[in-house]
Amino acid sequence: MTDSRVVSGWGRTSPVSCRVHEVVAGDVGSVVVAAGGSGAGRGVLARGLGRSYGDAAQASGGDLIRLVDGGIDLDVSTGVVTVDAGTSLDELLRVSVPAGWFVPVTPGTRFVTVGGAIAADVHGKNHHRDGSFGGWVESFDMVLASGELVSVSPVSDPGLFWATVGGMGLTGVIVSARVRMIPVETSRMLVSTRRFGDLDSLMASMTERDDAFRYSVAWVDATVSGRRLGRGVVTWGEHATRDALSGRAGREPLSYAPSQRVGVPGVVGSVGVVRRWNAAAFSEAWFRKAPVSRDGEVQSIPAFFHPLDGVADWNRVYGRRGFVQYQFVVPDTAVDTVRQVLERVVVSKPADFLNVLKRFGAAGDGMLSFPMPGWTLTVDLPVVDGLGALLHELDDMVLSAGGRVYLAKDAHTTPAMITAGYLRLAEWRSVRDRVDPTRVFQSDLARRLAL
Ligand SMILES: Cc1cc2nc3c(=O)[nH]c(=O)nc-3n(C[C@H](O)[C@H](O)[C@H](O)COP(=O)(O)OP(=O)(O)OC[C@H]3O[C@@H](n4cnc5c(N)ncnc54)[C@H](O)[C@@H]3O)c2cc1C
């Protein structure tokens, strides 16, 4: 099916019109060739579930390919799954968890596709231990700009493999992948929580305790300053073993049935204003509600990994102008930059409730992959007058600390920021020139950042 639609990223900041082709893998080649040969030059691009925040999954005036096959072939003895790229992690988990296998990496939502997870080389709460998604991919099949279907592994064509992992869809359309899953005995998590009154104690605790846990993440308050700057709540987690569960959970250790989502009712433009006004009160309540210290709490997979998925279309609460999710990473040595960015955000008061701090482990091999060893902070910023200037100020702080921003979240940054932050960009460009010399694959992000 093909039709014209207005699409945007999850932040809803720049909606554009595109032709959307919902196709099976076998038809991707002909759509790519037709779009590439049309002479219109507006590009063609794969789109997953549109969970990237900015303009990565859109090509204004161009063609978008949404894969509709949802095949999942899980080898329950090895945990290797062969999966169609349009399949969501939600669909994959519903098959794999009852069989005792979990996705190796999950972002904060399970409503992303396997193709989108590879193209953004997504990271999760286990990055310090397990790296990003691409490191778990054995191979994928992809359609190139020529329309040719090729099978790519880190051995068969390392250049193309690592340019596509994190390559934001600009090297071709991934149609299926082989991914190594991780074994789990149960569908529950054992969670440890600590509350900290300031940023120093919170970061020190993550540095000290992270290595003892597979998963860790912190929520930080971006509405308070002074001594309380960066106060927050850290949660660490492990997959619960069978003997850690009792009662119903113990009797059905691998049961997994995430509930259907409820929507955000009747959202209109003014809600954004009301919500901003409430961010400080909400953050205060959240902080007070968290236990000062608690260990051994049993949580479900959705509660631990995907709490926002319980509310459908929550991105609409930001009103008509939408919001930007600003995510950056700086090296371990640049801890002060985390504090300075947070201070700047608190002073300018655009921040909302959702602010996440995480320590990354070693970088993967993706040429445009975002993670590097150090600290990553994510802040949701509703679009208000003057936001652009603030974001460029934050970019300068991040860049001078040797950091970079995440392409899958970006909606504002400049080509210079990307060139300086992504040190393997030239290498990536040479692979892209080899497989797509005439720029058949394009996105609004690629045009804005002159990738
Ligand atoms: C609530 C929420 C929480 C999030 N948490 C995290 C997090 O913790 N960690 C993290 O890393 N990210 C996180 N993200 C971002 C998200 O994981 C990525 O943007 C992911 O790429 C979205 O997948 P998608 O299927 O929606 O892809 P889209 O957003 O539709 O596309 C993203 C990119 O992937 C490309 N692409 C999609 N499918 C294919 C394909 N088949 N072949 C080639 N390229 C393709 C697109 O061209 C585009 O460049 C979060 C997003 C949300 C909304």
Short mmCIF file of C-alpha atoms and ligand atoms in Angstrom, two decimals:
data_model
loop_
_atom_site.label_atom_id
_atom_site.label_comp_id
_atom_site.label_asym_id
_atom_site.label_seq_id
_atom_site.Cartn_x
_atom_site.Cartn_y
_atom_site.Cartn_z
CA MET A 1 0.00 0.00 0.00
CA THR A 2 1.27 3.48 -0.86
CA ASP A 3 -0.17 6.80 0.24
CA SER A 4 0.84 10.35 1.06
CA ARG A 5 1.07 11.13 4.74
CA VAL A 6 2.27 13.75 7.13
CA VAL A 7 4.90 12.18 9.38
CA SER A 8 7.17 13.45 12.13
CA GLY A 9 9.53 12.18 14.79
CA TRP A 10 8.39 11.34 18.32
CA GLY A 11 9.04 14.97 19.41
CA ARG A 12 6.56 16.22 16.75
CA THR A 13 8.74 19.22 15.96
CA SER A 14 8.86 19.19 12.15
CA PRO A 15 6.03 17.32 10.41
CA VAL A 16 6.49 16.81 6.67
CA SER A 17 4.67 15.17 3.78
CA CYS A 18 6.08 11.92 2.37
CA ARG A 19 4.89 9.01 0.26
CA VAL A 20 4.75 5.97 2.54
CA HIS A 21 5.09 2.51 1.01
CA GLU A 22 4.03 -0.36 3.24
CA VAL A 23 5.71 -3.33 1.59
CA VAL A 24 7.04 -6.83 2.11
CA ALA A 25 10.80 -7.35 1.93
CA GLY A 26 10.63 -8.73 -1.61
CA ASP A 27 9.23 -5.43 -2.93
CA VAL A 28 11.77 -3.10 -1.31
CA GLY A 29 14.21 -3.27 -4.24
CA SER A 30 11.66 -2.06 -6.79
CA VAL A 31 10.54 0.83 -4.54
CA VAL A 32 14.16 1.89 -4.01
CA VAL A 33 15.01 1.72 -7.70
CA ALA A 34 11.84 3.59 -8.73
CA ALA A 35 12.39 6.32 -6.13
CA GLY A 36 16.08 6.59 -6.97
CA GLY A 37 15.39 6.83 -10.68
CA SER A 38 12.50 9.30 -10.41
CA GLY A 39 14.88 12.25 -10.71
CA ALA A 40 12.98 14.14 -8.04
CA GLY A 41 15.99 13.83 -5.74
CA ARG A 42 13.96 13.91 -2.51
CA GLY A 43 15.25 10.54 -1.45
CA VAL A 44 13.98 7.26 -0.12
CA LEU A 45 14.41 5.96 3.43
CA ALA A 46 13.34 3.10 5.69
CA ARG A 47 11.07 4.11 8.56
CA GLY A 48 10.35 1.93 11.57
CA LEU A 49 7.89 2.98 14.26
CA GLY A 50 8.96 6.63 14.22
CA ARG A 51 10.37 6.57 17.77
CA SER A 52 13.41 8.63 16.86
CA TYR A 53 12.67 12.06 18.24
CA GLY A 54 13.77 14.47 15.50
CA ASP A 55 13.91 14.21 11.71
CA ALA A 56 15.90 10.97 11.28
CA ALA A 57 12.99 8.87 9.98
CA GLN A 58 11.50 11.34 7.51
CA ALA A 59 12.44 12.64 4.06
CA SER A 60 10.38 15.69 3.14
CA GLY A 61 8.82 15.18 -0.31
CA GLY A 62 10.46 11.76 -0.60
CA ASP A 63 9.52 8.09 -0.18
CA LEU A 64 9.44 6.15 3.08
CA ILE A 65 9.52 2.36 3.27
CA ARG A 66 7.71 0.67 6.14
CA LEU A 67 8.30 -3.09 6.20
CA VAL A 68 5.22 -5.09 7.05
CA ASP A 69 6.61 -8.64 7.39
CA GLY A 70 6.88 -9.69 11.02
CA GLY A 71 8.63 -13.06 10.88
CA ILE A 72 10.37 -14.30 14.04
CA ASP A 73 12.37 -17.53 13.93
CA LEU A 74 13.93 -18.15 17.35
CA ASP A 75 16.31 -21.06 17.87
CA VAL A 76 15.45 -21.84 21.49
CA SER A 77 18.59 -23.93 21.98
CA THR A 78 21.08 -21.21 20.92
CA GLY A 79 19.03 -18.05 21.45
CA VAL A 80 19.82 -16.76 17.96
CA VAL A 81 16.78 -15.19 16.34
CA THR A 82 16.29 -14.52 12.64
CA VAL A 83 13.82 -11.68 12.54
CA ASP A 84 12.28 -9.41 9.91
CA ALA A 85 13.51 -5.86 10.33
CA GLY A 86 10.02 -4.33 10.61
CA THR A 87 9.26 -6.49 13.67
CA SER A 88 9.03 -4.51 16.89
CA LEU A 89 10.86 -5.43 20.07
CA ASP A 90 7.38 -5.68 21.61
CA GLU A 91 6.47 -8.46 19.17
CA LEU A 92 9.83 -10.14 19.62
CA LEU A 93 9.63 -10.13 23.43
CA ARG A 94 6.15 -11.68 23.39
CA VAL A 95 7.67 -14.68 21.59
CA SER A 96 11.09 -14.85 23.21
CA VAL A 97 10.47 -14.23 26.92
CA PRO A 98 8.14 -17.23 27.43
CA ALA A 99 10.87 -19.29 25.72
CA GLY A 100 13.50 -18.00 28.17
CA TRP A 101 15.27 -15.43 25.96
CA PHE A 102 15.47 -11.64 26.33
CA VAL A 103 16.58 -8.98 23.85
CA PRO A 104 20.28 -8.19 24.40
CA VAL A 105 19.61 -4.45 24.49
CA THR A 106 16.35 -2.56 24.85
CA PRO A 107 15.82 1.17 24.72
CA GLY A 108 13.31 2.83 27.06
CA THR A 109 10.46 1.80 24.77
CA ARG A 110 9.76 -1.62 23.25
CA PHE A 111 7.88 0.03 20.35
CA VAL A 112 10.93 0.23 18.10
CA THR A 113 11.68 -2.06 15.17
CA VAL A 114 14.70 -4.30 14.83
CA GLY A 115 15.70 -2.21 11.77
CA GLY A 116 15.44 1.00 13.80
CA ALA A 117 17.42 -0.56 16.67
CA ILE A 118 20.28 -1.46 14.32
CA ALA A 119 20.18 1.81 12.36
CA ALA A 120 20.46 3.88 15.57
CA ASP A 121 22.63 1.24 17.32
CA VAL A 122 20.44 1.75 20.37
CA HIS A 123 21.71 1.48 23.93
CA GLY A 124 19.95 0.48 27.12
CA LYS A 125 20.40 0.33 30.87
CA ASN A 126 23.04 -2.40 30.38
CA HIS A 127 25.39 -0.42 28.15
CA HIS A 128 28.14 -0.40 30.78
CA ARG A 129 28.07 -4.22 30.71
CA ASP A 130 26.79 -5.31 27.28
CA GLY A 131 27.39 -2.44 24.86
CA SER A 132 24.88 -1.40 22.22
CA PHE A 133 22.50 -3.36 19.97
CA GLY A 134 24.83 -3.70 16.95
CA GLY A 135 27.33 -5.73 18.95
CA TRP A 136 24.72 -8.51 19.21
CA VAL A 137 23.89 -8.65 15.51
CA GLU A 138 25.51 -11.56 13.65
CA SER A 139 24.40 -10.47 10.18
CA PHE A 140 21.64 -8.74 8.27
CA ASP A 141 20.14 -8.74 4.80
CA MET A 142 19.78 -5.32 3.25
CA VAL A 143 18.68 -3.70 0.01
CA LEU A 144 21.23 -1.32 -1.48
CA ALA A 145 20.65 1.79 -3.60
CA SER A 146 21.04 -0.37 -6.72
CA GLY A 147 18.07 -2.47 -5.58
CA GLU A 148 20.37 -5.44 -4.95
CA LEU A 149 19.73 -7.61 -1.86
CA VAL A 150 22.95 -8.43 0.02
CA SER A 151 23.77 -10.36 3.15
CA VAL A 152 26.25 -8.51 5.38
CA SER A 153 28.22 -9.62 8.42
CA PRO A 154 31.20 -8.12 10.27
CA VAL A 155 33.32 -10.69 8.43
CA SER A 156 31.87 -10.53 4.92
CA ASP A 157 31.96 -6.71 4.65
CA PRO A 158 33.04 -5.03 7.90
CA GLY A 159 32.93 -1.57 6.33
CA LEU A 160 29.30 -1.83 5.23
CA PHE A 161 28.27 -3.66 8.41
CA TRP A 162 29.65 -0.99 10.78
CA ALA A 163 28.52 1.88 8.55
CA THR A 164 24.97 0.49 8.69
CA VAL A 165 25.01 -0.14 12.46
CA GLY A 166 24.32 3.39 13.69
CA GLY A 167 24.12 4.64 10.07
CA MET A 168 20.57 5.98 10.45
CA GLY A 169 19.20 4.21 7.37
CA LEU A 170 21.51 6.04 4.96
CA THR A 171 23.34 2.99 3.59
CA GLY A 172 20.25 0.96 2.64
CA VAL A 173 17.16 -0.84 3.90
CA ILE A 174 17.74 -3.68 6.37
CA VAL A 175 15.09 -6.32 5.72
CA SER A 176 16.05 -9.00 8.24
CA ALA A 177 18.69 -9.71 10.86
CA ARG A 178 20.21 -12.48 12.95
CA VAL A 179 20.52 -11.37 16.55
CA ARG A 180 21.93 -13.12 19.63
CA MET A 181 19.49 -13.01 22.56
CA ILE A 182 20.37 -13.45 26.25
CA PRO A 183 19.02 -16.29 28.41
CA VAL A 184 16.67 -15.50 31.31
CA GLU A 185 15.17 -17.85 33.91
CA THR A 186 12.20 -15.58 34.61
CA SER A 187 10.28 -12.61 33.28
CA ARG A 188 10.90 -10.60 36.46
CA MET A 189 13.59 -8.19 37.58
CA LEU A 190 15.21 -7.82 41.01
CA VAL A 191 15.61 -4.12 41.62
CA SER A 192 17.74 -2.09 44.01
CA THR A 193 16.91 1.62 44.54
CA ARG A 194 18.79 4.48 46.23
CA ARG A 195 17.78 8.12 46.57
CA PHE A 196 20.44 10.87 46.58
CA GLY A 197 20.09 14.51 47.59
CA ASP A 198 22.72 15.87 45.16
CA LEU A 199 24.50 15.08 41.92
CA ASP A 200 27.93 14.27 43.43
CA SER A 201 26.67 11.51 45.70
CA LEU A 202 24.44 10.12 42.93
CA MET A 203 27.28 9.92 40.39
CA ALA A 204 29.73 8.54 42.96
CA SER A 205 27.31 5.78 43.81
CA MET A 206 26.79 4.84 40.15
CA THR A 207 30.54 4.73 39.61
CA GLU A 208 30.96 2.51 42.65
CA ARG A 209 28.00 0.14 42.26
CA ASP A 210 27.32 -0.14 38.51
CA ASP A 211 29.77 -2.98 37.93
CA ALA A 212 27.88 -5.21 40.35
CA PHE A 213 24.66 -4.98 38.27
CA ARG A 214 23.74 -5.72 34.66
CA TYR A 215 21.35 -2.75 34.47
CA SER A 216 21.52 0.73 35.94
CA VAL A 217 20.04 4.16 35.33
CA ALA A 218 19.27 7.35 37.26
CA TRP A 219 16.40 9.79 37.15
CA VAL A 220 17.59 13.30 37.97
CA ASP A 221 15.55 16.33 38.95
CA ALA A 222 16.16 19.20 36.50
CA THR A 223 14.00 21.70 38.38
CA VAL A 224 16.12 22.30 41.50
CA SER A 225 19.43 24.14 41.89
CA GLY A 226 22.04 24.97 44.51
CA ARG A 227 22.93 22.17 46.90
CA ARG A 228 20.07 20.02 45.56
CA LEU A 229 21.19 20.28 41.92
CA GLY A 230 20.98 16.90 40.26
CA ARG A 231 19.31 15.13 43.15
CA GLY A 232 17.77 11.90 41.98
CA VAL A 233 16.99 8.23 42.22
CA VAL A 234 19.19 5.40 40.91
CA THR A 235 17.80 1.98 40.09
CA TRP A 236 19.97 -1.06 39.49
CA GLY A 237 18.56 -4.36 38.29
CA GLU A 238 19.22 -7.98 37.41
CA HIS A 239 17.04 -10.63 35.78
CA ALA A 240 15.52 -12.54 38.70
CA THR A 241 16.50 -16.19 38.95
CA ARG A 242 13.76 -18.77 39.45
CA ASP A 243 14.59 -19.39 43.09
CA ALA A 244 14.21 -15.67 43.88
CA LEU A 245 10.47 -15.79 43.08
CA SER A 246 7.59 -17.03 45.16
CA GLY A 247 3.80 -17.25 44.86
CA ARG A 248 2.25 -16.81 41.41
CA ALA A 249 5.47 -15.39 39.94
CA GLY A 250 7.28 -18.53 41.12
CA ARG A 251 4.66 -20.82 39.60
CA GLU A 252 4.71 -19.03 36.21
CA PRO A 253 8.27 -17.71 36.04
CA LEU A 254 8.29 -16.91 32.31
CA SER A 255 4.77 -15.53 31.97
CA TYR A 256 4.85 -12.30 29.97
CA ALA A 257 1.81 -10.32 28.85
CA PRO A 258 2.35 -6.55 28.89
CA SER A 259 -0.99 -4.83 29.29
CA GLN A 260 -2.59 -2.75 26.58
CA ARG A 261 -1.90 0.92 26.76
CA VAL A 262 -4.20 3.72 27.85
CA GLY A 263 -4.14 6.96 25.87
CA VAL A 264 -3.62 10.55 26.89
CA PRO A 265 -7.15 11.96 26.79
CA GLY A 266 -8.14 15.05 24.79
CA VAL A 267 -4.79 16.74 24.55
CA VAL A 268 -4.77 20.33 23.28
CA GLY A 269 -2.14 23.04 22.89
CA SER A 270 -2.68 24.61 26.30
CA VAL A 271 -1.89 21.36 28.08
CA GLY A 272 1.76 21.96 27.29
CA VAL A 273 1.66 25.14 29.34
CA VAL A 274 -0.12 23.53 32.28
CA ARG A 275 2.33 20.64 32.23
CA ARG A 276 5.40 22.89 32.29
CA TRP A 277 4.01 24.74 35.25
CA ASN A 278 3.64 21.44 37.07
CA ALA A 279 7.08 19.97 36.32
CA ALA A 280 8.61 21.20 39.58
CA ALA A 281 5.73 19.92 41.71
CA PHE A 282 5.73 16.60 39.92
CA SER A 283 9.49 16.18 40.29
CA GLU A 284 9.27 16.96 44.00
CA ALA A 285 6.54 14.35 44.49
CA TRP A 286 8.50 11.75 42.48
CA PHE A 287 11.63 12.34 44.52
CA ARG A 288 9.78 12.12 47.86
CA LYS A 289 7.94 8.96 46.82
CA ALA A 290 11.16 7.05 46.03
CA PRO A 291 12.55 4.90 48.84
CA VAL A 292 15.78 6.18 50.39
CA SER A 293 17.13 2.66 50.05
CA ARG A 294 15.44 -0.57 48.99
CA ASP A 295 16.82 -3.90 47.76
CA GLY A 296 15.30 -7.04 46.31
CA GLU A 297 12.12 -5.49 44.90
CA VAL A 298 10.52 -7.71 42.23
CA GLN A 299 9.39 -5.80 39.13
CA SER A 300 7.97 -6.87 35.78
CA ILE A 301 9.92 -6.32 32.54
CA PRO A 302 7.59 -3.50 31.37
CA ALA A 303 7.76 -1.73 34.77
CA PHE A 304 11.56 -1.86 34.85
CA PHE A 305 12.44 -1.25 31.20
CA HIS A 306 9.46 0.43 29.56
CA PRO A 307 7.41 2.41 32.09
CA LEU A 308 6.40 5.05 29.52
CA ASP A 309 4.90 2.43 27.22
CA GLY A 310 1.99 2.14 29.64
CA VAL A 311 0.67 5.45 28.30
CA ALA A 312 -0.07 5.61 24.57
CA ASP A 313 0.86 8.83 22.74
CA TRP A 314 2.38 10.43 25.84
CA ASN A 315 4.42 12.62 23.50
CA ARG A 316 1.24 14.64 22.88
CA VAL A 317 1.22 16.14 26.36
CA TYR A 318 3.79 18.66 25.16
CA GLY A 319 1.24 20.51 23.09
CA ARG A 320 1.28 21.50 19.45
CA ARG A 321 4.85 22.76 19.25
CA GLY A 322 6.24 19.44 20.43
CA PHE A 323 9.46 18.85 22.33
CA VAL A 324 13.13 18.11 21.86
CA GLN A 325 14.91 15.37 23.72
CA TYR A 326 18.46 16.58 24.23
CA GLN A 327 20.86 13.68 24.79
CA PHE A 328 24.61 14.04 24.94
CA VAL A 329 27.58 11.98 26.11
CA VAL A 330 30.85 13.30 27.54
CA PRO A 331 33.95 11.35 28.61
CA ASP A 332 34.37 10.24 32.24
CA THR A 333 36.84 13.07 32.79
CA ALA A 334 34.16 15.68 31.95
CA VAL A 335 31.86 15.13 34.93
CA ASP A 336 31.70 18.90 35.42
CA THR A 337 30.03 19.30 32.04
CA VAL A 338 27.10 17.20 33.23
CA ARG A 339 26.70 19.59 36.17
CA GLN A 340 27.08 22.69 33.99
CA VAL A 341 24.49 21.53 31.46
CA LEU A 342 22.06 20.66 34.22
CA GLU A 343 22.63 24.05 35.89
CA ARG A 344 22.02 25.84 32.60
CA VAL A 345 18.81 23.89 32.00
CA VAL A 346 17.54 24.52 35.52
CA VAL A 347 18.21 28.26 35.24
CA SER A 348 16.42 28.60 31.91
CA LYS A 349 13.52 26.53 33.29
CA PRO A 350 12.32 24.77 30.15
CA ALA A 351 13.00 21.32 31.60
CA ASP A 352 10.42 18.72 32.22
CA PHE A 353 10.20 15.71 34.41
CA LEU A 354 11.95 13.11 32.24
CA ASN A 355 15.70 13.43 32.77
CA VAL A 356 17.89 10.37 32.67
CA LEU A 357 21.56 9.92 33.57
CA LYS A 358 23.53 6.81 32.63
CA ARG A 359 27.17 5.69 32.64
CA PHE A 360 28.26 4.19 29.31
CA GLY A 361 30.81 1.42 28.95
CA ALA A 362 33.15 0.84 26.01
CA ALA A 363 32.17 2.12 22.56
CA GLY A 364 31.13 -0.35 19.87
CA ASP A 365 32.40 -0.50 16.28
CA GLY A 366 29.59 1.45 14.57
CA MET A 367 31.15 4.38 12.74
CA LEU A 368 28.32 6.76 13.66
CA SER A 369 27.28 5.02 16.88
CA PHE A 370 26.59 7.41 19.71
CA PRO A 371 27.88 5.73 22.89
CA MET A 372 31.43 6.33 24.15
CA PRO A 373 32.77 5.64 27.64
CA GLY A 374 31.49 8.33 29.97
CA TRP A 375 28.24 9.94 31.09
CA THR A 376 25.12 10.44 29.03
CA LEU A 377 22.36 12.82 30.13
CA THR A 378 18.94 13.02 28.50
CA VAL A 379 16.63 15.98 29.10
CA ASP A 380 13.16 16.57 27.63
CA LEU A 381 12.70 20.19 26.60
CA PRO A 382 9.33 21.44 25.37
CA VAL A 383 9.63 23.80 22.41
CA VAL A 384 9.42 27.38 23.66
CA ASP A 385 10.75 30.64 22.23
CA GLY A 386 14.51 30.76 22.69
CA LEU A 387 15.00 27.00 22.91
CA GLY A 388 17.21 26.95 19.79
CA ALA A 389 19.69 29.38 21.35
CA LEU A 390 19.81 27.34 24.57
CA LEU A 391 20.46 24.11 22.64
CA HIS A 392 23.36 25.66 20.73
CA GLU A 393 24.81 26.86 24.03
CA LEU A 394 24.56 23.32 25.41
CA ASP A 395 26.17 21.96 22.23
CA ASP A 396 29.17 24.23 22.78
CA MET A 397 29.60 22.93 26.34
CA VAL A 398 29.35 19.31 25.17
CA LEU A 399 31.73 19.78 22.27
CA SER A 400 34.39 21.53 24.30
CA ALA A 401 34.28 18.59 26.72
CA GLY A 402 34.97 16.15 23.86
CA GLY A 403 31.38 14.86 23.69
CA ARG A 404 28.61 14.56 21.13
CA VAL A 405 24.82 14.47 20.72
CA TYR A 406 22.71 11.45 19.69
CA LEU A 407 21.50 11.45 16.07
CA ALA A 408 18.38 9.42 16.94
CA LYS A 409 17.25 12.20 19.28
CA ASP A 410 18.57 15.22 17.46
CA ALA A 411 16.35 17.92 15.96
CA HIS A 412 18.50 21.02 16.13
CA THR A 413 22.25 20.60 15.90
CA THR A 414 24.65 21.74 13.18
CA PRO A 415 26.96 20.01 10.66
CA ALA A 416 29.98 21.44 12.52
CA MET A 417 28.88 19.83 15.79
CA ILE A 418 28.55 16.43 14.10
CA THR A 419 31.86 16.68 12.24
CA ALA A 420 33.67 17.55 15.47
CA GLY A 421 31.85 15.00 17.63
CA TYR A 422 31.80 11.97 15.31
CA LEU A 423 35.44 11.27 14.59
CA ARG A 424 34.77 8.42 12.13
CA LEU A 425 32.44 10.46 9.90
CA ALA A 426 34.89 10.54 6.96
CA GLU A 427 35.28 6.75 7.11
CA TRP A 428 31.48 6.37 7.17
CA ARG A 429 31.14 8.74 4.18
CA SER A 430 33.58 6.69 2.12
CA VAL A 431 31.48 3.54 2.67
CA ARG A 432 28.28 5.42 1.87
CA ASP A 433 29.91 6.76 -1.34
CA ARG A 434 30.76 3.18 -2.30
CA VAL A 435 27.21 1.81 -1.84
CA ASP A 436 25.14 4.92 -2.64
CA PRO A 437 27.17 7.34 -4.79
CA THR A 438 24.11 9.27 -6.04
CA ARG A 439 22.43 9.64 -2.61
CA VAL A 440 19.34 7.58 -3.28
CA PHE A 441 18.91 7.27 0.51
CA GLN A 442 18.22 10.58 2.18
CA SER A 443 16.58 11.89 5.32
CA ASP A 444 15.79 15.34 6.62
CA LEU A 445 18.40 14.71 9.32
CA ALA A 446 21.03 13.89 6.69
CA ARG A 447 20.15 17.02 4.72
CA ARG A 448 20.18 19.26 7.80
CA LEU A 449 23.52 17.87 9.00
CA ALA A 450 25.10 17.51 5.54
CA LEU A 451 25.98 13.90 6.31
C1 LIG B 1 10.16 6.63 24.94
C2 LIG B 1 11.43 6.42 24.16
C3 LIG B 1 12.54 5.94 24.81
C4 LIG B 1 13.73 5.75 24.11
N1 LIG B 1 14.80 5.27 24.79
C5 LIG B 1 15.96 5.05 24.13
C6 LIG B 1 17.07 4.48 24.80
O1 LIG B 1 17.01 4.20 26.00
N2 LIG B 1 18.20 4.23 24.08
C7 LIG B 1 18.28 4.52 22.73
O2 LIG B 1 19.33 4.25 22.14
N3 LIG B 1 17.24 5.06 22.07
C8 LIG B 1 16.09 5.32 22.74
N4 LIG B 1 15.01 5.84 22.06
C9 LIG B 1 15.16 6.13 20.61
C10 LIG B 1 14.80 4.91 19.75
O3 LIG B 1 15.24 3.72 20.34
C11 LIG B 1 15.50 5.00 18.39
O4 LIG B 1 15.22 6.25 17.78
C12 LIG B 1 15.10 3.90 17.41
O5 LIG B 1 15.89 4.03 16.24
C13 LIG B 1 13.63 3.98 17.02
O6 LIG B 1 13.29 2.86 16.24
P1 LIG B 1 12.11 2.93 15.18
O7 LIG B 1 11.84 1.55 14.70
O8 LIG B 1 10.97 3.71 15.72
O9 LIG B 1 12.85 3.71 14.01
P2 LIG B 1 12.50 5.12 13.34
O10 LIG B 1 12.44 6.17 14.40
O11 LIG B 1 11.34 4.97 12.45
O12 LIG B 1 13.82 5.32 12.48
C14 LIG B 1 15.05 5.61 13.12
C15 LIG B 1 16.20 5.48 12.11
O13 LIG B 1 16.33 4.12 11.75
C16 LIG B 1 16.27 3.98 10.34
N5 LIG B 1 15.63 2.70 10.04
C17 LIG B 1 14.45 2.24 10.53
N6 LIG B 1 14.19 1.03 10.01
C18 LIG B 1 15.22 0.72 9.20
C19 LIG B 1 15.52 -0.39 8.36
N7 LIG B 1 14.69 -1.43 8.24
N8 LIG B 1 16.67 -0.35 7.64
C20 LIG B 1 17.52 0.69 7.71
N9 LIG B 1 17.28 1.76 8.50
C21 LIG B 1 16.15 1.78 9.22
C22 LIG B 1 15.49 5.18 9.86
O14 LIG B 1 15.79 5.50 8.51
C23 LIG B 1 15.93 6.25 10.84
O15 LIG B 1 17.13 6.83 10.41
C24 LIG B 1 13.80 6.05 22.72
C25 LIG B 1 12.67 6.54 22.06
C26 LIG B 1 11.49 6.74 22.77
C27 LIG B 1 10.30 7.27 22.06
#
